[in-house]
Coordinates of C-alpha atoms in Angstrom, one line a residue:
M1111 CA 26.6 6.4 -29.2
F1112 CA 26.4 6.5 -25.4
E1113 CA 24.3 9.7 -25.5
L1114 CA 22.0 8.1 -28.1
K1115 CA 21.4 5.1 -25.8
K1116 CA 20.9 7.3 -22.8
A1117 CA 18.3 9.4 -24.7
K1118 CA 16.6 6.2 -25.8
C1119 CA 16.4 4.9 -22.3
E1120 CA 15.0 8.3 -21.1
L1121 CA 12.3 8.1 -23.8
Q1122 CA 11.4 4.6 -22.9
T1123 CA 10.9 5.7 -19.3
I1124 CA 8.7 8.6 -20.4
L1125 CA 6.6 6.3 -22.6
R1126 CA 6.2 3.7 -19.8
G1127 CA 5.1 6.6 -17.5
Y1128 CA 2.4 7.6 -20.0
K1129 CA 1.3 4.0 -20.2
L1130 CA 1.0 4.0 -16.4
L1131 CA -1.0 7.3 -16.5
Y1132 CA -3.3 5.8 -19.2
S1133 CA -4.0 2.7 -17.0
I1134 CA -4.7 4.9 -14.0
D1135 CA -7.0 7.4 -15.9
K1136 CA -7.2 7.3 -19.7
D1137 CA -9.7 10.2 -19.8
I1138 CA -7.2 12.7 -18.6
I1139 CA -4.9 12.0 -21.6
I1140 CA -7.7 11.9 -24.2
Y1141 CA -9.4 15.1 -23.0
K1142 CA -6.2 17.1 -22.6
A1143 CA -4.8 16.0 -26.0
L1144 CA -8.2 17.0 -27.6
R1145 CA -8.1 20.4 -25.9
A1146 CA -4.5 21.0 -27.1
A1147 CA -5.4 20.1 -30.7
I1148 CA -8.3 22.5 -30.5
A1149 CA -6.1 25.2 -29.1
V1150 CA -3.6 24.8 -32.0
V1151 CA -6.2 25.0 -34.8
S1152 CA -7.6 28.4 -33.9
P1153 CA -4.5 30.6 -34.1
Y1154 CA -3.2 28.9 -37.3
T1155 CA -6.6 29.2 -38.9
T1156 CA -6.7 32.9 -38.0
L1157 CA -3.2 33.3 -39.3
Y1158 CA -3.9 31.5 -42.6
F1159 CA -7.2 33.2 -43.5
T1160 CA -5.9 36.7 -42.3
A1161 CA -3.0 36.2 -44.8
Q1162 CA -5.6 35.3 -47.5
L1163 CA -7.7 38.3 -46.6
I1164 CA -4.7 40.7 -46.9
S1165 CA -3.7 39.2 -50.1
G1166 CA -7.3 39.5 -51.4
I1167 CA -7.3 43.2 -50.5
A1168 CA -4.0 43.7 -52.2
A1169 CA -5.3 41.9 -55.3
G1170 CA -8.5 44.0 -55.4
K1171 CA -11.0 41.1 -54.7
T1172 CA -14.6 42.0 -54.2
F1173 CA -16.1 42.8 -50.8
G1174 CA -18.1 39.5 -50.9
Q1175 CA -15.1 37.4 -51.6
L1176 CA -13.2 39.1 -48.7
M1177 CA -16.1 38.6 -46.3
V1178 CA -15.9 34.8 -47.0
Y1179 CA -12.4 34.8 -45.4
A1180 CA -13.7 36.9 -42.5
A1181 CA -16.7 34.7 -41.9
L1182 CA -14.5 31.6 -42.0
I1183 CA -12.2 33.1 -39.3
V1184 CA -15.1 34.0 -37.0
T1185 CA -17.0 30.7 -37.6
I1186 CA -14.0 28.4 -37.0
N1187 CA -12.9 30.3 -33.9
L1188 CA -16.4 30.1 -32.5
I1189 CA -16.6 26.4 -33.1
M1190 CA -13.2 25.9 -31.5
S1191 CA -14.2 28.0 -28.5
V1192 CA -17.4 26.0 -27.9
L1193 CA -15.5 22.7 -28.2
S1194 CA -12.8 23.9 -25.9
R1195 CA -15.3 24.9 -23.2
L1196 CA -17.0 21.5 -23.4
V1197 CA -13.7 19.6 -23.2
S1198 CA -12.4 21.9 -20.4
R1199 CA -15.4 21.0 -18.3
K1200 CA -14.5 17.3 -18.6
I1201 CA -10.8 18.1 -17.8
R1202 CA -11.7 19.9 -14.6
I1203 CA -13.6 16.8 -13.4
A1204 CA -10.8 14.5 -14.5
D1205 CA -8.1 16.7 -12.8
Q1206 CA -10.0 16.5 -9.5
N1207 CA -10.4 12.7 -9.8
L1208 CA -6.8 12.1 -10.8
W1209 CA -5.4 12.6 -7.3
N1210 CA -7.8 10.0 -6.0
S1211 CA -7.2 7.7 -8.9
I1212 CA -3.4 7.7 -8.2
S1213 CA -4.0 6.9 -4.6
L1214 CA -6.3 4.1 -5.4
Y1215 CA -3.8 2.7 -7.9
F1216 CA -1.1 2.6 -5.2
N1217 CA -3.4 1.1 -2.7
S1218 CA -4.2 -1.7 -5.2
V1219 CA -0.4 -2.2 -5.6
N1220 CA 0.0 -2.4 -1.8
M1221 CA -2.7 -5.1 -1.6
K1222 CA -0.9 -7.3 -4.1
M1223 CA 2.6 -6.6 -2.7
Q1224 CA 4.4 -9.3 -0.8
Y1225 CA 3.9 -8.8 3.0
E1226 CA 7.6 -8.6 3.7
H1227 CA 7.9 -5.5 1.5
L1228 CA 5.1 -3.9 3.4
E1229 CA 6.9 -4.5 6.7
N1230 CA 10.1 -3.1 5.4
P1231 CA 10.7 0.5 6.5
A1232 CA 12.5 1.2 3.2
T1233 CA 9.3 0.5 1.3
H1234 CA 7.4 3.0 3.5
L1235 CA 10.2 5.6 2.9
K1236 CA 10.0 5.0 -0.9
R1237 CA 6.2 5.5 -0.9
D1238 CA 6.6 8.6 1.2
R1239 CA 9.1 10.1 -1.2
I1240 CA 6.8 9.3 -4.2
F1241 CA 3.9 11.1 -2.6
Q1242 CA 6.0 14.0 -1.2
A1243 CA 7.4 14.6 -4.7
Q1244 CA 3.9 14.5 -6.2
N1245 CA 2.0 16.5 -3.5
A1246 CA 4.7 19.2 -2.8
N1247 CA 6.1 19.7 -6.3
G1248 CA 3.8 17.8 -8.8
F1249 CA 6.5 15.4 -9.9
G1250 CA 5.9 11.8 -11.0
V1251 CA 2.6 10.8 -12.7
M1252 CA 1.1 14.2 -12.0
L1253 CA 3.7 16.0 -14.1
L1254 CA 3.0 13.7 -17.0
S1255 CA -0.6 14.7 -16.9
W1256 CA 0.3 18.4 -16.9
Q1257 CA 2.6 18.0 -19.9
V1258 CA 0.1 16.2 -22.2
E1259 CA -1.3 19.5 -23.6
T1260 CA 2.1 21.1 -24.0
F1261 CA 3.4 18.0 -25.9
V1262 CA 0.4 17.7 -28.2
N1263 CA 0.4 21.4 -28.8
V1264 CA 4.0 21.7 -29.8
I1265 CA 3.8 18.6 -32.1
A1266 CA 0.7 20.0 -33.9
S1267 CA 2.3 23.4 -34.1
I1268 CA 5.5 22.1 -35.7
I1269 CA 3.5 20.1 -38.3
L1270 CA 1.3 23.0 -39.2
S1271 CA 4.2 25.5 -39.2
V1272 CA 6.2 23.4 -41.6
A1273 CA 3.2 22.8 -43.9
L1274 CA 2.5 26.6 -44.0
T1275 CA 6.1 27.8 -44.3
L1276 CA 7.5 25.6 -47.1
G1277 CA 6.8 28.3 -49.6
L1278 CA 9.2 30.7 -47.8
F1279 CA 12.2 28.5 -48.7
T1280 CA 11.0 27.2 -52.1
L1281 CA 9.6 30.4 -53.8
K1282 CA 12.1 32.5 -55.8
A1283 CA 11.6 36.1 -56.8
P1284 CA 11.3 36.6 -60.6
G1285 CA 13.9 38.4 -62.6
E1286 CA 17.7 38.8 -62.4
Y1287 CA 19.4 39.9 -59.2
H1288 CA 23.0 40.6 -58.3
G1289 CA 25.1 40.7 -55.1
M1290 CA 23.2 40.5 -51.8
W1291 CA 19.9 40.2 -53.6
N1292 CA 21.0 37.3 -55.6
F1293 CA 22.2 35.6 -52.4
V1294 CA 18.8 36.1 -50.8
N1295 CA 17.2 34.5 -53.8
S1296 CA 19.5 31.5 -53.9
P1297 CA 18.9 28.1 -52.1
L1298 CA 22.1 28.7 -50.1
S1299 CA 20.4 31.5 -48.1
A1300 CA 17.6 29.2 -47.2
L1301 CA 20.1 26.6 -45.9
I1302 CA 21.9 29.2 -43.8
I1303 CA 18.6 30.4 -42.3
L1304 CA 17.7 26.8 -41.5
G1305 CA 21.2 26.3 -40.0
L1306 CA 20.7 29.4 -37.8
L1307 CA 17.3 28.1 -36.8
C1308 CA 18.9 24.8 -35.7
L1309 CA 21.6 26.7 -33.8
N1310 CA 19.0 28.8 -32.0
I1311 CA 17.1 25.7 -31.1
I1312 CA 20.2 23.9 -29.8
T1313 CA 21.1 27.0 -27.7
S1314 CA 17.6 27.1 -26.3
I1315 CA 17.6 23.3 -25.5
K1316 CA 20.9 23.6 -23.7
M1317 CA 19.8 26.6 -21.6
T1318 CA 16.5 24.8 -20.8
G1319 CA 18.3 21.6 -19.9
K1320 CA 20.7 23.5 -17.6
S1321 CA 17.9 25.5 -16.0
S1322 CA 15.8 22.3 -15.4
A1323 CA 18.8 20.5 -14.0
V1324 CA 19.4 23.2 -11.4
F1325 CA 15.7 23.2 -10.5
Y1326 CA 15.5 19.5 -10.1
N1327 CA 18.8 19.2 -8.2
E1328 CA 17.8 21.8 -5.7
I1329 CA 14.3 20.4 -5.3
K1330 CA 15.2 16.8 -4.9
N1331 CA 17.5 17.7 -2.0
L1332 CA 14.4 18.8 -0.1
A1333 CA 12.5 15.5 -0.4
D1334 CA 13.4 14.4 3.2
Q1335 CA 12.9 17.8 4.6
N1336 CA 9.5 18.1 3.1
R1337 CA 8.5 14.7 4.4
V1338 CA 9.4 15.6 7.9
S1339 CA 7.8 19.1 7.6
F1340 CA 4.5 17.5 6.5
F1341 CA 4.7 15.1 9.4
Y1342 CA 4.9 18.0 11.9
L1343 CA 2.1 19.9 10.1
E1344 CA -0.2 16.9 10.3
L1345 CA 0.7 16.3 13.9
L1346 CA -0.5 19.8 14.8
G1347 CA -3.7 19.3 12.9
N1348 CA -4.5 15.8 14.3
Y1349 CA -7.3 16.1 16.8
E1350 CA -6.3 12.7 18.4
S1351 CA -3.1 14.3 19.5
A1352 CA -4.7 17.5 20.7
A1353 CA -5.1 16.5 24.4
E1354 CA -1.5 15.4 24.9
I1355 CA -0.1 18.5 23.1
R1356 CA -2.1 20.7 25.4
I1357 CA -1.3 18.9 28.6
F1358 CA 2.4 19.0 28.0
N1359 CA 2.5 22.3 26.0
E1360 CA 4.2 20.6 23.1
S1361 CA 3.0 23.0 20.5
P1362 CA 6.1 25.3 20.6
L1363 CA 8.4 22.2 20.3
I1364 CA 6.5 20.9 17.3
Q1365 CA 6.3 24.3 15.6
K1366 CA 10.0 24.9 16.1
S1367 CA 10.7 21.4 14.7
W1368 CA 8.5 22.2 11.7
L1369 CA 10.3 25.6 11.0
N1370 CA 13.7 23.8 11.1
Y1371 CA 12.5 21.8 8.0
M1372 CA 10.9 24.6 6.1
L1373 CA 12.2 25.5 2.6
H1374 CA 15.5 27.4 3.1
P1375 CA 15.7 30.6 1.0
V1376 CA 19.0 29.5 -0.5
Y1377 CA 17.2 26.9 -2.7
T1378 CA 14.8 29.5 -4.1
T1379 CA 17.6 32.0 -4.6
N1380 CA 19.7 29.4 -6.5
I1381 CA 16.8 28.5 -8.8
V1382 CA 15.9 32.2 -9.5
R1383 CA 19.5 33.1 -10.3
A1384 CA 20.0 30.1 -12.6
N1385 CA 16.7 30.8 -14.4
A1386 CA 17.6 34.5 -14.9
R1387 CA 21.1 33.6 -16.2
F1388 CA 19.9 31.0 -18.7
A1389 CA 16.9 33.2 -19.8
R1390 CA 19.3 36.0 -20.8
V1391 CA 21.1 33.7 -23.2
Q1392 CA 17.9 32.4 -24.6
T1393 CA 16.5 35.9 -25.1
G1394 CA 19.6 37.1 -26.8
S1395 CA 19.7 34.1 -29.1
G1396 CA 16.0 34.5 -30.0
F1397 CA 16.3 38.2 -30.7
V1398 CA 19.2 37.6 -33.2
M1399 CA 17.3 34.8 -34.8
N1400 CA 14.0 36.8 -35.2
L1401 CA 15.9 39.8 -36.6
V1402 CA 17.6 37.6 -39.3
L1403 CA 14.3 35.9 -40.1
Y1404 CA 12.4 39.2 -40.5
I1405 CA 15.2 40.6 -42.7
F1406 CA 15.1 37.4 -44.8
I1407 CA 11.3 37.3 -45.2
G1408 CA 11.1 41.1 -45.8
A1409 CA 13.8 40.9 -48.5
K1410 CA 12.1 38.1 -50.3
A1411 CA 8.7 39.9 -50.1
Y1412 CA 10.4 43.1 -51.4
M1413 CA 11.9 41.2 -54.3
G1414 CA 8.4 39.9 -55.2
A1415 CA 8.8 36.2 -54.2
F1416 CA 5.4 36.4 -52.5
G1417 CA 2.8 39.0 -51.6
I1418 CA 2.0 41.0 -48.4
G1419 CA -0.4 38.3 -47.3
N1420 CA 2.2 35.6 -47.3
F1421 CA 4.6 38.0 -45.6
V1422 CA 2.2 38.1 -42.6
L1423 CA 1.7 34.3 -42.8
Y1424 CA 5.5 33.4 -42.9
T1425 CA 6.5 35.8 -40.2
G1426 CA 3.8 34.3 -37.9
T1427 CA 4.4 30.7 -38.7
V1428 CA 8.2 30.8 -38.6
A1429 CA 8.0 32.5 -35.1
K1430 CA 5.6 29.8 -34.0
F1431 CA 7.8 27.0 -35.4
V1432 CA 10.8 28.3 -33.4
S1433 CA 8.7 28.6 -30.3
A1434 CA 7.2 25.2 -30.8
V1435 CA 10.5 23.4 -31.3
T1436 CA 12.0 25.1 -28.3
S1437 CA 9.0 24.1 -26.2
L1438 CA 9.2 20.5 -27.5
F1439 CA 12.8 20.1 -26.2
D1440 CA 11.9 22.1 -23.1
T1441 CA 9.1 19.6 -22.4
F1442 CA 11.4 16.7 -23.1
A1443 CA 13.9 18.2 -20.6
R1444 CA 11.2 18.5 -18.0
L1445 CA 10.0 14.9 -18.6
K1446 CA 13.6 13.6 -18.6
N1447 CA 14.3 15.2 -15.2
N1448 CA 10.9 13.8 -14.0
N1449 CA 12.2 10.3 -14.9
I1450 CA 14.1 10.3 -11.5
Y1451 CA 10.7 10.1 -9.8
L1452 CA 9.1 7.8 -12.4
R1453 CA 11.9 5.3 -11.8
E1454 CA 11.2 5.4 -8.1
I1455 CA 7.6 4.7 -8.9
F1456 CA 8.5 1.8 -11.1
E1457 CA 10.9 0.4 -8.5
Y1458 CA 7.9 0.5 -6.1
I1459 CA 5.3 -1.2 -8.3
D1460 CA 7.8 -3.7 -9.7
M1461 CA 8.8 -5.1 -6.3
P1462 CA 8.8 -8.9 -7.0
N1463 CA 6.3 -11.1 -5.3
T1464 CA 8.4 -14.3 -4.8
M1465 CA 5.8 -16.0 -2.7
Y1466 CA 4.4 -19.1 -4.5
Q1467 CA 0.7 -18.6 -5.0
G1468 CA -0.4 -22.2 -5.3
T1469 CA -3.3 -23.6 -7.3
L1470 CA -5.0 -26.2 -5.1
P1471 CA -8.5 -25.2 -3.8
V1472 CA -9.0 -25.3 -0.1
E1473 CA -11.6 -27.9 0.8
K1474 CA -14.7 -26.3 2.1
R1475 CA -15.4 -28.0 5.5
A1476 CA -18.9 -27.1 6.6
F1477 CA -19.6 -26.1 10.1
C1478 CA -23.3 -26.7 9.8
E1479 CA -24.9 -30.0 10.6
G1480 CA -23.5 -32.7 8.3
G1481 CA -20.1 -31.0 7.9
D1482 CA -17.1 -33.1 9.0
N1483 CA -15.2 -30.1 10.5
D1484 CA -12.0 -31.9 9.6
Y1485 CA -9.3 -29.3 9.3
E1486 CA -5.8 -30.0 10.7
I1487 CA -2.8 -27.6 10.8
E1488 CA 0.7 -28.9 11.5
F1489 CA 4.0 -27.1 11.9
R1490 CA 6.6 -29.6 11.1
D1491 CA 10.1 -28.6 12.2
V1492 CA 9.6 -25.0 11.2
S1493 CA 12.4 -22.4 11.4
F1494 CA 12.2 -18.8 10.2
K1495 CA 14.4 -15.7 10.0
Y1496 CA 13.2 -12.3 8.7
P1497 CA 14.6 -11.0 5.4
A1498 CA 18.0 -9.3 5.9
S1499 CA 18.3 -10.8 9.3
E1500 CA 20.9 -13.5 10.4
E1501 CA 19.0 -14.3 13.6
Y1502 CA 16.3 -16.9 13.7
A1503 CA 12.9 -15.7 15.0
L1504 CA 11.6 -19.3 15.2
R1505 CA 13.7 -22.5 15.5
H1506 CA 12.5 -26.1 15.0
V1507 CA 8.9 -25.5 15.9
S1508 CA 6.6 -28.5 15.7
V1509 CA 2.9 -28.4 16.7
K1510 CA -0.4 -29.9 15.5
F1511 CA -4.0 -28.8 16.2
H1512 CA -7.5 -29.6 14.8
V1513 CA -10.6 -27.6 14.2
G1514 CA -12.6 -27.0 17.3
E1515 CA -9.5 -26.9 19.6
R1516 CA -8.4 -24.0 21.7
L1517 CA -4.7 -23.3 21.5
A1518 CA -3.0 -20.7 23.7
V1519 CA 0.3 -19.3 22.6
V1520 CA 2.2 -17.7 25.6
G1521 CA 5.6 -16.4 26.2
M1522 CA 7.6 -13.2 26.9
N1523 CA 8.0 -10.4 24.5
G1524 CA 10.2 -11.3 21.5
S1525 CA 9.7 -15.1 22.1
G1526 CA 8.3 -15.7 18.6
K1527 CA 4.5 -15.7 19.2
T1528 CA 3.6 -13.0 16.6
T1529 CA 6.0 -14.6 14.1
F1530 CA 4.3 -17.9 14.6
I1531 CA 0.9 -16.3 13.7
K1532 CA 2.4 -14.6 10.6
L1533 CA 3.6 -17.9 9.3
L1534 CA 0.3 -19.6 10.1
C1535 CA -1.5 -17.0 8.1
R1536 CA 1.1 -17.2 5.4
L1537 CA 2.2 -13.6 5.5
Y1538 CA 5.7 -15.2 5.4
D1539 CA 6.9 -18.6 4.3
P1540 CA 9.1 -20.7 6.6
T1541 CA 12.9 -20.5 6.0
E1542 CA 13.1 -24.2 6.9
G1543 CA 10.5 -26.9 7.5
E1544 CA 6.9 -26.8 6.3
I1545 CA 3.4 -26.0 7.4
L1546 CA 0.7 -28.5 6.5
L1547 CA -3.1 -28.1 6.1
N1548 CA -4.7 -31.6 6.0
G1549 CA -1.3 -33.1 5.2
I1550 CA -0.6 -30.8 2.2
D1551 CA 2.0 -28.0 2.3
I1552 CA 0.1 -24.7 2.5
K1553 CA 2.3 -23.3 -0.3
K1554 CA 0.4 -25.6 -2.7
Y1555 CA -3.0 -24.0 -1.9
D1556 CA -4.4 -21.1 -3.8
Y1557 CA -3.1 -18.2 -1.7
D1558 CA -6.4 -16.2 -1.5
E1559 CA -8.4 -19.3 -0.7
Y1560 CA -6.0 -20.2 2.1
M1561 CA -6.1 -16.7 3.5
S1562 CA -9.9 -16.9 3.5
I1563 CA -10.0 -19.6 6.3
F1564 CA -8.4 -17.3 8.8
S1565 CA -10.0 -14.4 10.8
V1566 CA -7.5 -12.5 12.9
V1567 CA -7.8 -9.8 15.6
F1568 CA -4.3 -8.3 15.7
Q1569 CA -3.1 -6.4 18.8
D1570 CA -2.6 -3.3 16.6
F1571 CA -5.9 -3.8 14.7
K1572 CA -7.5 -0.8 12.9
L1573 CA -11.0 0.5 12.7
F1574 CA -12.0 3.1 10.2
S1575 CA -14.1 6.2 9.9
F1576 CA -17.0 4.3 8.3
S1577 CA -20.3 3.3 9.9
L1578 CA -20.3 0.7 12.7
G1579 CA -21.9 -1.9 10.5
Q1580 CA -19.4 -1.4 7.7
N1581 CA -16.5 -1.7 10.1
V1582 CA -17.8 -5.1 11.3
A1583 CA -18.7 -6.4 7.9
A1584 CA -15.7 -4.9 6.1
S1585 CA -18.1 -4.2 3.3
V1586 CA -20.5 -1.5 2.0
K1587 CA -23.4 -3.9 1.9
Y1588 CA -23.9 -6.4 4.7
D1589 CA -26.3 -8.5 6.6
R1590 CA -27.6 -6.2 9.4
E1591 CA -29.0 -9.0 11.6
R1592 CA -25.8 -10.9 11.4
V1593 CA -23.7 -7.9 12.3
K1594 CA -25.9 -7.3 15.3
A1595 CA -25.5 -10.9 16.4
C1596 CA -21.8 -10.7 16.2
L1597 CA -21.7 -7.4 18.2
E1598 CA -23.9 -9.1 20.8
K1599 CA -21.5 -12.1 21.0
A1600 CA -18.5 -9.7 21.4
G1601 CA -20.2 -7.9 24.3
F1602 CA -21.0 -4.7 22.4
G1603 CA -24.8 -5.2 22.5
A1604 CA -25.5 -2.7 25.3
R1605 CA -23.3 0.0 23.7
L1606 CA -25.0 -0.6 20.3
Q1607 CA -28.4 0.4 21.9
E1608 CA -26.9 3.8 22.8
M1609 CA -25.5 4.5 19.3
P1610 CA -27.6 7.4 17.8
E1611 CA -28.0 5.8 14.4
G1612 CA -27.5 2.2 15.3
L1613 CA -25.3 0.4 12.8
D1614 CA -25.3 3.5 10.6
T1615 CA -23.4 5.5 13.3
C1616 CA -20.1 6.7 11.9
L1617 CA -17.1 5.9 14.1
Y1618 CA -14.8 8.9 14.9
K1619 CA -15.1 12.4 13.7
D1620 CA -12.6 12.5 10.8
F1621 CA -15.4 12.9 8.2
E1622 CA -18.7 13.1 10.1
E1623 CA -19.4 15.9 12.7
N1624 CA -21.8 13.5 14.4
G1625 CA -19.3 10.7 14.5
V1626 CA -18.9 8.8 17.7
E1627 CA -15.6 8.5 19.6
I1628 CA -15.2 5.0 21.1
S1629 CA -12.9 3.8 23.8
G1630 CA -10.1 1.3 23.3
G1631 CA -12.1 -1.5 24.9
E1632 CA -15.1 -0.8 22.7
A1633 CA -12.9 -0.8 19.7
Q1634 CA -11.5 -4.2 20.7
K1635 CA -15.1 -5.6 20.9
I1636 CA -15.9 -4.3 17.4
A1637 CA -12.7 -5.8 16.1
L1638 CA -13.7 -9.2 17.7
A1639 CA -17.2 -8.8 16.1
R1640 CA -15.5 -8.3 12.7
A1641 CA -13.5 -11.5 13.1
L1642 CA -16.7 -13.4 14.0
Y1643 CA -18.6 -11.9 11.0
K1644 CA -16.1 -13.3 8.6
D1645 CA -17.1 -16.8 9.8
A1646 CA -13.7 -18.4 9.0
P1647 CA -12.9 -21.8 10.5
F1648 CA -9.7 -20.4 12.2
I1649 CA -9.9 -17.4 14.5
V1650 CA -6.7 -15.9 15.8
L1651 CA -6.9 -13.6 18.8
D1652 CA -3.9 -11.5 19.7
E1653 CA -4.3 -10.0 23.2
P1654 CA -8.1 -9.8 22.6
T1655 CA -8.9 -8.4 26.1
A1656 CA -5.8 -6.1 26.5
A1657 CA -7.9 -2.9 26.5
L1658 CA -10.9 -4.3 28.4
D1659 CA -11.8 -3.6 32.0
P1660 CA -11.8 -6.6 34.4
V1661 CA -15.6 -7.0 34.2
A1662 CA -15.7 -6.9 30.4
E1663 CA -12.6 -9.3 30.3
Y1664 CA -14.4 -11.8 32.6
E1665 CA -17.5 -11.7 30.4
V1666 CA -15.4 -12.4 27.3
Y1667 CA -13.7 -15.4 29.0
F1668 CA -17.0 -16.7 30.5
K1669 CA -18.6 -16.6 27.0
F1670 CA -15.5 -17.6 25.1
N1671 CA -16.8 -21.0 23.9
E1672 CA -20.1 -19.4 22.9
I1673 CA -18.2 -16.6 21.0
V1674 CA -15.9 -18.9 19.2
G1675 CA -18.3 -21.8 18.6
N1676 CA -16.8 -24.8 16.8
K1677 CA -14.0 -22.8 15.2
T1678 CA -10.4 -23.3 16.0
A1679 CA -9.2 -20.5 18.3
I1680 CA -5.6 -19.6 18.6
Y1681 CA -5.2 -17.3 21.5
I1682 CA -2.1 -15.1 22.1
S1683 CA -1.8 -13.6 25.5
H1684 CA 0.6 -12.2 28.1
R1685 CA -1.9 -12.9 30.9
L1686 CA -1.5 -16.6 31.7
S1687 CA -4.6 -16.5 33.9
S1688 CA -6.7 -16.0 30.7
C1689 CA -5.4 -19.2 29.0
R1690 CA -6.7 -21.8 31.5
F1691 CA -9.8 -22.5 29.4
C1692 CA -7.7 -23.6 26.4
D1693 CA -7.3 -27.2 25.4
E1694 CA -3.6 -26.8 24.7
I1695 CA -1.0 -24.2 25.7
A1696 CA 2.2 -23.7 23.7
V1697 CA 5.0 -21.9 25.6
F1698 CA 7.4 -20.0 23.5
D1699 CA 10.9 -18.9 24.6
N1700 CA 13.7 -17.6 22.4
G1701 CA 11.9 -18.7 19.2
K1702 CA 11.2 -22.3 20.4
I1703 CA 8.3 -24.1 21.9
V1704 CA 9.8 -25.2 25.2
Q1705 CA 6.6 -26.6 26.7
Q1706 CA 3.2 -27.9 25.5
G1707 CA 0.2 -29.2 27.4
N1708 CA -2.8 -28.0 29.4
H1709 CA -2.7 -25.7 32.3
E1710 CA -2.6 -28.4 35.0
E1711 CA 0.2 -30.3 33.3
L1712 CA 2.3 -27.2 32.7
I1713 CA 1.8 -25.7 36.2
A1714 CA 2.9 -29.0 37.8
D1715 CA 6.3 -28.7 36.2
E1716 CA 8.1 -26.5 38.7
N1717 CA 11.2 -26.2 36.6
G1718 CA 9.3 -25.2 33.5
K1719 CA 9.0 -21.8 31.9
Y1720 CA 5.2 -21.8 32.3
H1721 CA 5.5 -22.3 36.0
E1722 CA 8.0 -19.4 36.2
L1723 CA 5.8 -17.0 34.2
W1724 CA 2.6 -18.1 36.1
Y1725 CA 4.0 -17.3 39.5
A1726 CA 5.7 -14.2 38.3
Q1727 CA 2.3 -12.8 37.4
A1728 CA 0.4 -14.4 40.3
Q1729 CA 2.3 -12.5 43.0
Y1730 CA 0.5 -9.3 41.8
Y1731 CA -2.9 -10.9 42.3
N1732 CA -2.1 -12.5 45.8
T1733 CA -0.7 -9.4 47.6

């Protein structure tokens, strides 16, 4: 009973895997199943009509009648060959697209995944294992694709073999027979032959299962080694790391580290030895089975149960039946072992999103003339600790600010500044307390609508190997004049004039030979322009001038009000000198707001944290 439940569970996992494959790319299943069906028809058609042709010759049929069988064989095979070529062309395209389709699917899963999962290193490790298993050994969804044709082929072969072989066990030779010949002509002999067939199949299944188990056990032990090995290979091929590798002559170190994680010969040896051992048992069992079958079929033909044509038919179809049943269970064994990787995929895509999505629409407060600009955000006694952590990252934070205000968030590293922004943008929800937008808990707002009112330049922002215009607009199609205006505001106007193809210039050289490498400061200006292009009412700037030279930094500060306009700006910085223009400054320390006010008020408090930080930095400017 336990084994039956286990088999049922494995089958359910396989079926769910095929449902996933169908949702990712249904064409791959349809075309491969069609090609498999076509591949089965041809040999069975040839076998059947060849048997009829031989029987016709033995029966003395006319040349014209015999040619009908020959013509049918040639015609059907020609049609099947043409259809197979047409379908194969579709499959080649589908196979190439499947790798990309799988990546796109997982990217869509990531976009819907709760942010705390994305920040969890265990999630990254799980995704790495999934793609290492797929890319290195073809496990997971990819293996399901490869087994479609085998599965359809063996099912169709079994059905056709049974249909064409029934006469072997039902036809009796005419006349009276004694001894061994009587036994061959009796139903008992047919039952014994069927029993031997089952025994051979069971032996083959066990050997296949053991062989597959050895293979998968050896390979799965290499998952982490492969992951690290690929990391070192990519590092050596990464042009961004080339300068540092050359300066410090790190290539030997990296190459040696890579070699340490290469596939050890012992794994390959174990697999080869196991396959050879199990193959010997399968070969011996198959030889005995085929010998018994040929004797049985030959004896019945000799006794006159059927003619020479059917002898050819039965010997061919019985052999194909045995091979098909063995392949069926072989395929199931492979798919069952592949379930290890499918379950990891399901664990990844089934990660629960416990964050309440909300339903209330966010009021659209216009910034144009006539708009009331009346947005208000309030943190009300908010405390927060990260999942799996016992320490609070924020404790009893209360602050309120309106649209159009400039709020600076300052403090030492680890004081809670970034956590404050993550809660504001609802990447996490508070552990205690609440955050309000216009007096309503932000959890009640539609999640996507709430996210749309924020535009953020993170300290570790990313630009991509797309055109400059696409990077700013975060879209394939965009308003070119608006993109230019945002780049001008962000201080990138002069550099834009030097771009060889203007907004169509590709950033970086990953995909375009003529791509332009940009400096860290230039990248930061582009990221700021991207935040402006979104035109959200709240703009969050996390160290927005960290990579800028002093002149460029001064230009940003000087034009800050023009850049931000009537949006609410929340400004995170380690440089307190850059916060003087803000209406309000919130000083964080150990997860709490310890001071709040404008620069003059805070600097006047000689015992305050702001005064301490200010003069700790000022000494470097006054020497």
